[in-house]
PDB file of C-alpha atoms (C1' of nucleotides) in Angstrom:
ATOM      1  CA  MET Y  70       0.447  -0.018   0.172  1.00 83.00           C
ATOM      2  CA  LYS Y  71       1.617   3.177  -0.913  1.00 93.00           C
ATOM      3  CA  PRO Y  72       0.527   6.244   0.560  1.00 98.00           C
ATOM      4  CA  THR Y  73       0.042   9.729  -0.919  1.00 98.00           C
ATOM      5  CA  ASP Y  74       2.281  12.946  -0.302  1.00 97.00           C
ATOM      6  CA  SER Y  75      -0.608  13.740   1.709  1.00 98.00           C
ATOM      7  CA  GLU Y  76      -1.394  10.774   3.311  1.00 98.00           C
ATOM      8  CA  LEU Y  77       2.469  10.220   4.263  1.00 98.00           C
ATOM      9  CA  GLU Y  78       2.059  13.547   5.966  1.00 98.00           C
ATOM     10  CA  ILE Y  79      -0.892  12.366   8.051  1.00 98.00           C
ATOM     11  CA  LEU Y  80       0.881   9.266   9.111  1.00 98.00           C
ATOM     12  CA  GLN Y  81       4.097  10.955  10.224  1.00 98.00           C
ATOM     13  CA  VAL Y  82       1.842  13.424  12.518  1.00 98.00           C
ATOM     14  CA  LEU Y  83       0.624   9.824  14.095  1.00 98.00           C
ATOM     15  CA  TRP Y  84       3.371   7.940  13.822  1.00 98.00           C
ATOM     16  CA  GLN Y  85       4.877  10.804  16.385  1.00 98.00           C
ATOM     17  CA  GLU Y  86       2.041  11.654  18.562  1.00 97.00           C
ATOM     18  CA  GLY Y  87       0.285   8.717  18.863  1.00 98.00           C
ATOM     19  CA  PRO Y  88      -3.553   8.366  18.171  1.00 98.00           C
ATOM     20  CA  CYS Y  89      -5.279  11.955  17.496  1.00 98.00           C
ATOM     21  CA  THR Y  90      -8.409  13.374  16.872  1.00 98.00           C
ATOM     22  CA  VAL Y  91      -9.050  14.942  13.419  1.00 98.00           C
ATOM     23  CA  ARG Y  92      -8.575  18.488  14.864  1.00 98.00           C
ATOM     24  CA  GLN Y  93      -5.107  17.655  16.386  1.00 98.00           C
ATOM     25  CA  ILE Y  94      -3.784  16.335  12.933  1.00 98.00           C
ATOM     26  CA  ASN Y  95      -5.414  19.403  11.529  1.00 98.00           C
ATOM     27  CA  GLU Y  96      -3.466  21.827  14.059  1.00 97.00           C
ATOM     28  CA  ARG Y  97      -0.369  19.983  13.214  1.00 97.00           C
ATOM     29  CA  LEU Y  98      -0.389  20.399   9.684  1.00 98.00           C
ATOM     30  CA  ALA Y  99      -1.682  23.862   9.678  1.00 97.00           C
ATOM     31  CA  GLU Y 100       1.480  24.710  11.233  1.00 96.00           C
ATOM     32  CA  ASN Y 101       3.051  24.278   8.064  1.00 94.00           C
ATOM     33  CA  ARG Y 102       0.788  25.276   5.237  1.00 95.00           C
ATOM     34  CA  GLU Y 103      -2.858  26.645   5.342  1.00 95.00           C
ATOM     35  CA  VAL Y 104      -5.158  23.423   5.276  1.00 97.00           C
ATOM     36  CA  GLY Y 105      -8.975  23.629   5.856  1.00 97.00           C
ATOM     37  CA  TYR Y 106     -10.427  20.973   8.678  1.00 98.00           C
ATOM     38  CA  THR Y 107     -12.872  19.397   6.295  1.00 98.00           C
ATOM     39  CA  THR Y 108      -9.992  18.643   3.946  1.00 98.00           C
ATOM     40  CA  THR Y 109      -7.908  17.113   6.586  1.00 98.00           C
ATOM     41  CA  LEU Y 110     -11.172  15.296   7.714  1.00 98.00           C
ATOM     42  CA  LYS Y 111     -11.945  13.805   4.211  1.00 98.00           C
ATOM     43  CA  LEU Y 112      -8.304  12.313   3.837  1.00 98.00           C
ATOM     44  CA  MET Y 113      -7.993  10.889   7.159  1.00 98.00           C
ATOM     45  CA  GLN Y 114     -11.958   9.112   5.955  1.00 98.00           C
ATOM     46  CA  ILE Y 115     -10.179   8.221   2.797  1.00 98.00           C
ATOM     47  CA  MET Y 116      -7.374   6.613   4.606  1.00 98.00           C
ATOM     48  CA  TYR Y 117      -9.693   4.563   7.181  1.00 98.00           C
ATOM     49  CA  GLU Y 118     -11.758   3.081   4.500  1.00 97.00           C
ATOM     50  CA  LYS Y 119      -8.210   2.264   2.680  1.00 97.00           C
ATOM     51  CA  GLY Y 120      -7.020   0.387   5.964  1.00 97.00           C
ATOM     52  CA  LEU Y 121      -4.220   3.117   6.354  1.00 98.00           C
ATOM     53  CA  LEU Y 122      -6.137   4.395   9.798  1.00 98.00           C
ATOM     54  CA  THR Y 123      -7.977   2.666  12.402  1.00 98.00           C
ATOM     55  CA  ARG Y 124     -10.367   4.816  14.602  1.00 97.00           C
ATOM     56  CA  LEU Y 125     -12.208   4.416  18.035  1.00 97.00           C
ATOM     57  CA  GLU Y 126     -15.602   6.198  17.289  1.00 93.00           C
ATOM     58  CA  GLU Y 127     -16.533   6.121  21.038  1.00 86.00           C
ATOM     59  CA  ALA Y 128     -16.161   9.861  21.848  1.00 86.00           C
ATOM     60  CA  ARG Y 129     -18.145  12.290  19.634  1.00 90.00           C
ATOM     61  CA  SER Y 130     -14.739  13.146  17.690  1.00 95.00           C
ATOM     62  CA  HIS Y 131     -12.982   9.704  16.479  1.00 97.00           C
ATOM     63  CA  VAL Y 132      -9.750   9.433  17.429  1.00 98.00           C
ATOM     64  CA  TYR Y 133      -7.602   7.963  14.440  1.00 98.00           C
ATOM     65  CA  GLU Y 134      -4.609   5.891  15.181  1.00 98.00           C
ATOM     66  CA  ALA Y 135      -2.264   4.730  12.250  1.00 98.00           C
ATOM     67  CA  ASN Y 136      -2.552   0.880  11.009  1.00 98.00           C
ATOM     68  CA  VAL Y 137       0.755   0.580   9.149  1.00 98.00           C
ATOM     69  CA  SER Y 138       3.927   0.954  10.954  1.00 98.00           C
ATOM     70  CA  GLU Y 139       6.144   3.850  10.077  1.00 97.00           C
ATOM     71  CA  GLU Y 140       9.145   1.402   9.424  1.00 96.00           C
ATOM     72  CA  GLU Y 141       7.091  -0.944   7.110  1.00 95.00           C
ATOM     73  CA  THR Y 142       5.520   1.878   5.465  1.00 97.00           C
ATOM     74  CA  GLN Y 143       9.638   3.420   5.019  1.00 97.00           C
ATOM     75  CA  SER Y 144      10.565  -0.075   3.298  1.00 94.00           C
ATOM     76  CA  THR Y 145       7.538  -0.133   0.857  1.00 95.00           C
ATOM     77  CA  LEU Y 146       8.522   3.527  -0.124  1.00 97.00           C
ATOM     78  CA  LEU Y 147      12.062   2.958  -0.044  1.00 96.00           C
ATOM     79  CA  GLU Y 148      12.150  -0.070  -2.303  1.00 94.00           C
ATOM     80  CA  ARG Y 149       9.807   1.704  -4.805  1.00 96.00           C
ATOM     81  CA  PHE Y 150      11.906   4.998  -4.464  1.00 97.00           C
ATOM     82  CA  VAL Y 151      15.297   2.505  -5.045  1.00 96.00           C
ATOM     83  CA  ASP Y 152      13.761   1.340  -8.641  1.00 95.00           C
ATOM     84  CA  THR Y 153      12.717   4.367  -9.978  1.00 97.00           C
ATOM     85  CA  ALA Y 154      14.963   7.041  -8.927  1.00 97.00           C
ATOM     86  CA  PHE Y 155      18.300   4.643  -8.727  1.00 97.00           C
ATOM     87  CA  ARG Y 156      17.322   1.982 -10.756  1.00 95.00           C
ATOM     88  CA  GLY Y 157      17.609  -0.280  -8.047  1.00 93.00           C
ATOM     89  CA  SER Y 158      21.155   0.297  -6.747  1.00 93.00           C
ATOM     90  CA  ALA Y 159      20.704   0.993  -3.313  1.00 93.00           C
ATOM     91  CA  SER Y 160      24.524   1.810  -2.497  1.00 92.00           C
ATOM     92  CA  LYS Y 161      23.982   4.619  -5.028  1.00 94.00           C
ATOM     93  CA  LEU Y 162      21.518   5.736  -3.147  1.00 95.00           C
ATOM     94  CA  VAL Y 163      23.277   5.632   0.132  1.00 95.00           C
ATOM     95  CA  MET Y 164      26.284   7.674  -1.567  1.00 94.00           C
ATOM     96  CA  HIS Y 165      24.280  10.291  -2.804  1.00 93.00           C
ATOM     97  CA  ALA Y 166      22.716  10.257   0.753  1.00 94.00           C
ATOM     98  CA  LEU Y 167      25.993  10.809   2.518  1.00 92.00           C
ATOM     99  CA  GLY Y 168      27.461  12.661   0.391  1.00 87.00           C
ATOM    100  CA  ASN Y 169      25.094  15.682   1.168  1.00 78.00           C
ATOM    101  CA  HIS Y 170      26.848  15.444   4.716  1.00 72.00           C
ATOM    102  CA  LYS Y 171      23.866  16.131   7.098  1.00 79.00           C
ATOM    103  CA  SER Y 172      24.437  13.418   9.588  1.00 85.00           C
ATOM    104  CA  THR Y 173      26.229  13.005  12.617  1.00 90.00           C
ATOM    105  CA  PRO Y 174      29.688  11.581  13.731  1.00 90.00           C
ATOM    106  CA  ALA Y 175      27.338   9.277  15.965  1.00 92.00           C
ATOM    107  CA  GLU Y 176      25.111   8.559  13.072  1.00 91.00           C
ATOM    108  CA  LEU Y 177      27.769   7.725  10.975  1.00 92.00           C
ATOM    109  CA  ASP Y 178      29.783   5.759  13.540  1.00 93.00           C
ATOM    110  CA  GLU Y 179      26.184   3.534  13.380  1.00 93.00           C
ATOM    111  CA  ILE Y 180      26.091   3.145   9.759  1.00 93.00           C
ATOM    112  CA  ARG Y 181      30.002   1.930  10.184  1.00 94.00           C
ATOM    113  CA  LYS Y 182      28.551  -0.740  12.254  1.00 93.00           C
ATOM    114  CA  LEU Y 183      25.747  -1.673  10.333  1.00 92.00           C
ATOM    115  CA  LEU Y 184      28.419  -2.594   7.826  1.00 92.00           C
ATOM    116  CA  ASP Y 185      30.410  -4.614   9.743  1.00 91.00           C
ATOM    117  CA  GLN Y 186      27.679  -6.692  10.752  1.00 91.00           C
ATOM    118  CA  ILE Y 187      26.361  -7.122   7.401  1.00 89.00           C
ATOM    119  CA  GLU Y 188      29.930  -7.760   6.089  1.00 85.00           C
ATOM    120  CA  GLN Y 189      30.482 -10.618   8.759  1.00 84.00           C
ATOM    121  CA  GLN Y 190      27.337 -12.654   7.442  1.00 77.00           C
ATOM    122  CA  PRO Y 191      28.947 -15.251   5.290  1.00 66.00           C
TER     123      PRO Y 191
ATOM    124  CA  MET O 230      11.869  20.817 -10.646  1.00 83.00           C
ATOM    125  CA  LYS O 231      10.235  17.529 -10.009  1.00 93.00           C
ATOM    126  CA  PRO O 232       9.584  14.995 -12.724  1.00 98.00           C
ATOM    127  CA  THR O 233       6.281  13.066 -12.051  1.00 98.00           C
ATOM    128  CA  ASP O 234       6.693   9.237 -12.290  1.00 97.00           C
ATOM    129  CA  SER O 235       5.937   9.036 -15.552  1.00 98.00           C
ATOM    130  CA  GLU O 236       8.464  11.728 -16.472  1.00 98.00           C
ATOM    131  CA  LEU O 237      11.362   9.862 -14.076  1.00 98.00           C
ATOM    132  CA  GLU O 238      10.940   6.878 -16.354  1.00 98.00           C
ATOM    133  CA  ILE O 239      11.231   8.632 -20.062  1.00 98.00           C
ATOM    134  CA  LEU O 240      14.357  10.060 -18.492  1.00 98.00           C
ATOM    135  CA  GLN O 241      15.779   6.940 -17.110  1.00 98.00           C
ATOM    136  CA  VAL O 242      15.530   5.552 -20.723  1.00 98.00           C
ATOM    137  CA  LEU O 243      17.487   8.936 -21.911  1.00 98.00           C
ATOM    138  CA  TRP O 244      20.166   9.070 -19.427  1.00 98.00           C
ATOM    139  CA  GLN O 245      20.884   5.208 -20.512  1.00 98.00           C
ATOM    140  CA  GLU O 246      20.266   5.456 -23.774  1.00 97.00           C
ATOM    141  CA  GLY O 247      21.396   8.801 -24.852  1.00 98.00           C
ATOM    142  CA  PRO O 248      19.370  11.014 -27.347  1.00 98.00           C
ATOM    143  CA  CYS O 249      16.325   9.159 -28.744  1.00 98.00           C
ATOM    144  CA  THR O 250      12.913   9.590 -30.814  1.00 98.00           C
ATOM    145  CA  VAL O 251       9.703   9.499 -29.311  1.00 98.00           C
ATOM    146  CA  ARG O 252       9.562   5.724 -31.314  1.00 98.00           C
ATOM    147  CA  GLN O 253      12.770   4.689 -29.342  1.00 98.00           C
ATOM    148  CA  ILE O 254      11.331   5.919 -25.973  1.00 98.00           C
ATOM    149  CA  ASN O 255       7.797   4.600 -26.759  1.00 98.00           C
ATOM    150  CA  GLU O 256       9.598   1.012 -27.549  1.00 97.00           C
ATOM    151  CA  ARG O 257      11.448   0.637 -24.160  1.00 97.00           C
ATOM    152  CA  LEU O 258       8.565   1.791 -22.454  1.00 98.00           C
ATOM    153  CA  ALA O 259       6.330  -0.875 -23.997  1.00 97.00           C
ATOM    154  CA  GLU O 260       8.674  -3.647 -22.944  1.00 96.00           C
ATOM    155  CA  ASN O 261       7.726  -3.246 -19.447  1.00 94.00           C
ATOM    156  CA  ARG O 262       4.086  -1.988 -19.438  1.00 95.00           C
ATOM    157  CA  GLU O 263       0.840  -1.134 -22.494  1.00 95.00           C
ATOM    158  CA  VAL O 264       1.818   2.435 -23.157  1.00 97.00           C
ATOM    159  CA  GLY O 265       0.763   3.847 -26.607  1.00 97.00           C
ATOM    160  CA  TYR O 266       2.661   5.784 -28.952  1.00 98.00           C
ATOM    161  CA  THR O 267       0.693   9.443 -28.829  1.00 98.00           C
ATOM    162  CA  THR O 268       1.220   9.433 -24.838  1.00 98.00           C
ATOM    163  CA  THR O 269       4.754   9.181 -25.013  1.00 98.00           C
ATOM    164  CA  LEU O 270       4.623  11.492 -27.493  1.00 98.00           C
ATOM    165  CA  LYS O 271       2.383  13.955 -25.837  1.00 98.00           C
ATOM    166  CA  LEU O 272       4.037  13.306 -22.458  1.00 98.00           C
ATOM    167  CA  MET O 273       7.685  14.684 -23.868  1.00 98.00           C
ATOM    168  CA  GLN O 274       6.055  17.230 -25.546  1.00 98.00           C
ATOM    169  CA  ILE O 275       5.336  18.632 -21.979  1.00 98.00           C
ATOM    170  CA  MET O 276       8.824  17.605 -20.797  1.00 98.00           C
ATOM    171  CA  TYR O 277      10.171  19.734 -23.642  1.00 98.00           C
ATOM    172  CA  GLU O 278       7.737  22.648 -22.416  1.00 97.00           C
ATOM    173  CA  LYS O 279       8.309  22.653 -18.935  1.00 97.00           C
ATOM    174  CA  GLY O 280      12.343  22.154 -20.050  1.00 97.00           C
ATOM    175  CA  LEU O 281      13.256  18.888 -18.806  1.00 98.00           C
ATOM    176  CA  LEU O 282      14.090  17.915 -22.339  1.00 98.00           C
ATOM    177  CA  THR O 283      15.799  19.303 -25.740  1.00 98.00           C
ATOM    178  CA  ARG O 284      15.199  18.482 -29.304  1.00 97.00           C
ATOM    179  CA  LEU O 285      16.510  18.657 -32.556  1.00 96.00           C
ATOM    180  CA  GLU O 286      13.718  19.398 -34.916  1.00 92.00           C
ATOM    181  CA  GLU O 287      15.867  19.265 -37.663  1.00 85.00           C
ATOM    182  CA  ALA O 288      14.770  15.711 -38.929  1.00 86.00           C
ATOM    183  CA  ARG O 289      11.264  14.861 -39.221  1.00 89.00           C
ATOM    184  CA  SER O 290      11.198  12.779 -36.047  1.00 94.00           C
ATOM    185  CA  HIS O 291      12.486  14.913 -33.451  1.00 97.00           C
ATOM    186  CA  VAL O 292      15.312  14.339 -31.581  1.00 98.00           C
ATOM    187  CA  TYR O 293      15.221  14.335 -27.418  1.00 98.00           C
ATOM    188  CA  GLU O 294      17.282  14.580 -24.967  1.00 98.00           C
ATOM    189  CA  ALA O 295      17.470  15.118 -21.330  1.00 98.00           C
ATOM    190  CA  ASN O 296      18.049  18.692 -20.072  1.00 98.00           C
ATOM    191  CA  VAL O 297      18.589  17.579 -16.407  1.00 98.00           C
ATOM    192  CA  SER O 298      21.441  15.625 -15.180  1.00 98.00           C
ATOM    193  CA  GLU O 299      20.824  12.203 -13.556  1.00 98.00           C
ATOM    194  CA  GLU O 300      22.916  13.395 -10.601  1.00 96.00           C
ATOM    195  CA  GLU O 301      21.214  16.489 -10.105  1.00 96.00           C
ATOM    196  CA  THR O 302      17.598  14.931 -10.221  1.00 97.00           C
ATOM    197  CA  GLN O 303      18.371  12.089  -7.957  1.00 97.00           C
ATOM    198  CA  SER O 304      19.550  14.717  -5.484  1.00 95.00           C
ATOM    199  CA  THR O 305      16.282  16.755  -5.599  1.00 95.00           C
ATOM    200  CA  LEU O 306      14.314  13.826  -5.414  1.00 97.00           C
ATOM    201  CA  LEU O 307      16.075  12.370  -2.530  1.00 97.00           C
ATOM    202  CA  GLU O 308      16.135  15.713  -0.772  1.00 95.00           C
ATOM    203  CA  ARG O 309      12.698  15.569  -0.755  1.00 96.00           C
ATOM    204  CA  PHE O 310      12.488  11.806  -0.250  1.00 97.00           C
ATOM    205  CA  VAL O 311      14.712  12.467   3.059  1.00 97.00           C
ATOM    206  CA  ASP O 312      12.208  14.652   4.265  1.00 96.00           C
ATOM    207  CA  THR O 313       8.417  13.302   3.520  1.00 97.00           C
ATOM    208  CA  ALA O 314       9.095   9.625   4.058  1.00 98.00           C
ATOM    209  CA  PHE O 315      12.161  10.120   6.771  1.00 97.00           C
ATOM    210  CA  ARG O 316      11.564  13.248   8.895  1.00 95.00           C
ATOM    211  CA  GLY O 317      14.718  14.303   7.243  1.00 94.00           C
ATOM    212  CA  SER O 318      17.081  11.461   9.004  1.00 94.00           C
ATOM    213  CA  ALA O 319      19.669  10.681   5.795  1.00 94.00           C
ATOM    214  CA  SER O 320      21.047   8.084   8.172  1.00 92.00           C
ATOM    215  CA  LYS O 321      17.831   6.611   8.926  1.00 94.00           C
ATOM    216  CA  LEU O 322      17.462   6.154   5.402  1.00 96.00           C
ATOM    217  CA  VAL O 323      20.493   4.800   4.971  1.00 95.00           C
ATOM    218  CA  MET O 324      20.277   2.013   7.412  1.00 94.00           C
ATOM    219  CA  HIS O 325      16.752   1.102   6.013  1.00 93.00           C
ATOM    220  CA  ALA O 326      18.742   0.675   2.387  1.00 94.00           C
ATOM    221  CA  LEU O 327      21.382  -1.032   3.713  1.00 92.00           C
ATOM    222  CA  GLY O 328      19.533  -3.446   5.372  1.00 86.00           C
ATOM    223  CA  ASN O 329      16.949  -4.205   2.923  1.00 75.00           C
ATOM    224  CA  HIS O 330      18.845  -4.350  -0.342  1.00 65.00           C
ATOM    225  CA  LYS O 331      21.590  -6.619  -0.962  1.00 75.00           C
ATOM    226  CA  SER O 332      24.498  -4.745  -1.962  1.00 84.00           C
ATOM    227  CA  THR O 333      27.695  -6.513  -3.341  1.00 88.00           C
ATOM    228  CA  PRO O 334      31.156  -6.260  -0.936  1.00 89.00           C
ATOM    229  CA  ALA O 335      32.555  -4.013  -3.689  1.00 91.00           C
ATOM    230  CA  GLU O 336      29.506  -1.426  -2.902  1.00 90.00           C
ATOM    231  CA  LEU O 337      29.657  -1.520   0.903  1.00 92.00           C
ATOM    232  CA  ASP O 338      33.589  -0.931   0.251  1.00 92.00           C
ATOM    233  CA  GLU O 339      33.195   1.973  -1.508  1.00 93.00           C
ATOM    234  CA  ILE O 340      30.323   2.940   0.971  1.00 93.00           C
ATOM    235  CA  ARG O 341      33.447   2.436   3.892  1.00 93.00           C
ATOM    236  CA  LYS O 342      35.779   4.632   1.956  1.00 93.00           C
ATOM    237  CA  LEU O 343      33.263   7.151   1.687  1.00 92.00           C
ATOM    238  CA  LEU O 344      32.392   6.944   5.167  1.00 91.00           C
ATOM    239  CA  ASP O 345      36.574   7.858   5.921  1.00 91.00           C
ATOM    240  CA  GLN O 346      35.858  10.527   3.611  1.00 91.00           C
ATOM    241  CA  ILE O 347      33.598  12.222   5.474  1.00 89.00           C
ATOM    242  CA  GLU O 348      34.795  11.643   9.312  1.00 85.00           C
ATOM    243  CA  GLN O 349      38.129  13.060   7.989  1.00 85.00           C
ATOM    244  CA  GLN O 350      37.130  16.430   6.852  1.00 78.00           C
ATOM    245  CA  PRO O 351      37.238  19.005   9.834  1.00 66.00           C
TER     246      PRO O 351
ATOM    247  C1'  DT V   7       1.501  10.336 -59.326  1.00 64.04           C
ATOM    248  C1'  DC V   8      -1.094   7.936 -55.442  1.00 64.04           C
ATOM    249  C1'  DT V   9      -1.503   5.281 -51.657  1.00 64.04           C
ATOM    250  C1'  DC V  10       0.645   4.311 -47.495  1.00 64.04           C
ATOM    251  C1'  DA V  11       3.298   4.437 -43.104  1.00 64.04           C
ATOM    252  C1'  DT V  12       4.936   7.577 -39.650  1.00 64.04           C
ATOM    253  C1'  DC V  13       5.366  11.818 -37.745  1.00 64.04           C
ATOM    254  C1'  DT V  14       3.903  16.370 -35.173  1.00 64.04           C
ATOM    255  C1'  DA V  15       0.349  18.761 -32.622  1.00 64.04           C
ATOM    256  C1'  DC V  16      -3.270  19.222 -29.690  1.00 64.04           C
ATOM    257  C1'  DG V  17      -7.867  18.832 -27.639  1.00 64.04           C
ATOM    258  C1'  DA V  18     -10.023  16.473 -24.414  1.00 64.04           C
ATOM    259  C1'  DA V  19     -11.711  12.014 -21.983  1.00 64.04           C
ATOM    260  C1'  DA V  20      -9.974   9.132 -18.359  1.00 64.04           C
ATOM    261  C1'  DT V  21      -7.790   8.722 -13.460  1.00 64.04           C
ATOM    262  C1'  DA V  22      -5.833   9.999  -9.368  1.00 64.04           C
ATOM    263  C1'  DT V  23      -5.349  13.469  -5.722  1.00 64.04           C
ATOM    264  C1'  DT V  24      -6.472  17.188  -2.890  1.00 64.04           C
ATOM    265  C1'  DT V  25      -9.680  20.538  -1.887  1.00 64.04           C
ATOM    266  C1'  DC V  26     -13.925  22.478   0.180  1.00 64.04           C
ATOM    267  C1'  DG V  27     -18.745  23.825   0.972  1.00 64.04           C
ATOM    268  C1'  DT V  28     -23.221  22.254   2.851  1.00 64.04           C
ATOM    269  C1'  DA V  29     -26.474  19.101   5.611  1.00 64.04           C
ATOM    270  C1'  DC V  30     -27.084  17.814   9.766  1.00 64.04           C
ATOM    271  C1'  DA V  31     -26.479  15.237  14.535  1.00 64.04           C
ATOM    272  C1'  DA V  32     -24.529  16.565  19.709  1.00 64.04           C
ATOM    273  C1'  DA V  33     -22.747  18.674  23.137  1.00 64.04           C
ATOM    274  C1'  DA V  34     -21.435  23.210  25.257  1.00 64.04           C
ATOM    275  C1'  DA V  35     -22.530  27.371  26.463  1.00 64.04           C
ATOM    276  C1'  DA V  36     -25.821  31.245  26.853  1.00 64.04           C
TER     277       DA V  36
ATOM    278  C1'  DT Q 111     -34.605  26.146  26.831  1.00 64.04           C
ATOM    279  C1'  DT Q 112     -32.352  28.589  22.843  1.00 64.04           C
ATOM    280  C1'  DT Q 113     -28.103  29.672  20.349  1.00 64.04           C
ATOM    281  C1'  DT Q 114     -23.700  28.147  19.314  1.00 64.04           C
ATOM    282  C1'  DT Q 115     -19.789  25.358  18.905  1.00 64.04           C
ATOM    283  C1'  DT Q 116     -17.952  21.280  17.277  1.00 64.04           C
ATOM    284  C1'  DG Q 117     -18.166  16.963  15.144  1.00 64.04           C
ATOM    285  C1'  DT Q 118     -19.164  13.548  10.957  1.00 64.04           C
ATOM    286  C1'  DA Q 119     -20.531  12.864   6.692  1.00 64.04           C
ATOM    287  C1'  DC Q 120     -20.418  13.271   1.929  1.00 64.04           C
ATOM    288  C1'  DG Q 121     -21.257  15.039  -3.001  1.00 64.04           C
ATOM    289  C1'  DA Q 122     -18.529  17.821  -5.883  1.00 64.04           C
ATOM    290  C1'  DA Q 123     -15.812  20.761  -7.441  1.00 64.04           C
ATOM    291  C1'  DA Q 124     -10.518  21.882  -8.230  1.00 64.04           C
ATOM    292  C1'  DT Q 125      -5.913  20.786  -9.695  1.00 64.04           C
ATOM    293  C1'  DA Q 126      -2.347  17.531 -11.158  1.00 64.04           C
ATOM    294  C1'  DT Q 127      -1.164  13.692 -14.119  1.00 64.04           C
ATOM    295  C1'  DT Q 128      -1.767  10.190 -17.877  1.00 64.04           C
ATOM    296  C1'  DT Q 129      -3.906   8.508 -21.855  1.00 64.04           C
ATOM    297  C1'  DC Q 130      -5.785   8.639 -25.864  1.00 64.04           C
ATOM    298  C1'  DG Q 131      -8.038   9.996 -30.731  1.00 64.04           C
ATOM    299  C1'  DT Q 132      -8.511  12.629 -34.723  1.00 64.04           C
ATOM    300  C1'  DA Q 133      -6.166  16.015 -37.639  1.00 64.04           C
ATOM    301  C1'  DG Q 134      -2.772  17.204 -40.984  1.00 64.04           C
ATOM    302  C1'  DA Q 135       2.094  17.147 -43.120  1.00 64.04           C
ATOM    303  C1'  DT Q 136       5.802  14.458 -45.093  1.00 64.04           C
ATOM    304  C1'  DG Q 137       8.110  10.954 -46.860  1.00 64.04           C
ATOM    305  C1'  DA Q 138       8.507   6.398 -49.003  1.00 64.04           C
ATOM    306  C1'  DG Q 139       7.104   2.887 -51.782  1.00 64.04           C
ATOM    307  C1'  DA Q 140       3.743   1.088 -55.464  1.00 64.04           C
TER     308       DA Q 140
END
DNA sequence: TCTCATCTACGAAATATTTCGTACAAAAAA
DNA sequence: TTTTTTGTACGAAATATTTCGTAGATGAGA
């Protein structure tokens, strides 16, 4: 399941904040760009129909929760992205990403450790 | 300039093959999925108007060429992708990419060298 | 010359995505 | 109780993207 750009924006808020009402999401989105309440509502209803979100209808204002994990979504999107933008070459993508040196030394160390792990497997 | 998915598909062919006619592109695209000739033509005309492609009109069938480099396009797309899918964390993306995809030992070595380079800069 | 195949241009349909207005229910405030 | 606020549902407009049909030009071959 590939979320659209707007859907991903909503998922990001839910992954960071946990369960939210439409109003809460809308307020977070509105920090960055202008967006009407019913726009956000409609999007979340669609996402609910698609199974991207679950919701509790007990209170008058429903509480929504992400029904896909951040990790799994990132993997899905990444796979597609590697294919379409980097012709399937994950290492090329990695080089590019590291090339824009925005990573801290600690992060670089973590990557190095991961490399060690991978190379030590037979 | 962010190319759409279809536009990126066409750019990929041009980056691999060099200058092409619409027919050549269409044949390459048709290897993977069904797509009409005029569909490809129209897309390439739009890309020309946007400045994504240049073209030689000397022959009856125009010869198109990419007007944006693969590298620069990858950087643009990557930056956006890191932000939307990985909240701006390039290192998280790298970890995912290395974890999910199989890279050859040679590629992993290259990455390691790049890490060395980055860390040795003051 | 007279088809026939192939090309461009371009309008418009088809599809996908995003945005919003309106109707109506229910809680909260006056 | 009456009014105001806040919520859902949902149709449909607005926008973006993709697809295709048709018209007309041009060159190749009969």
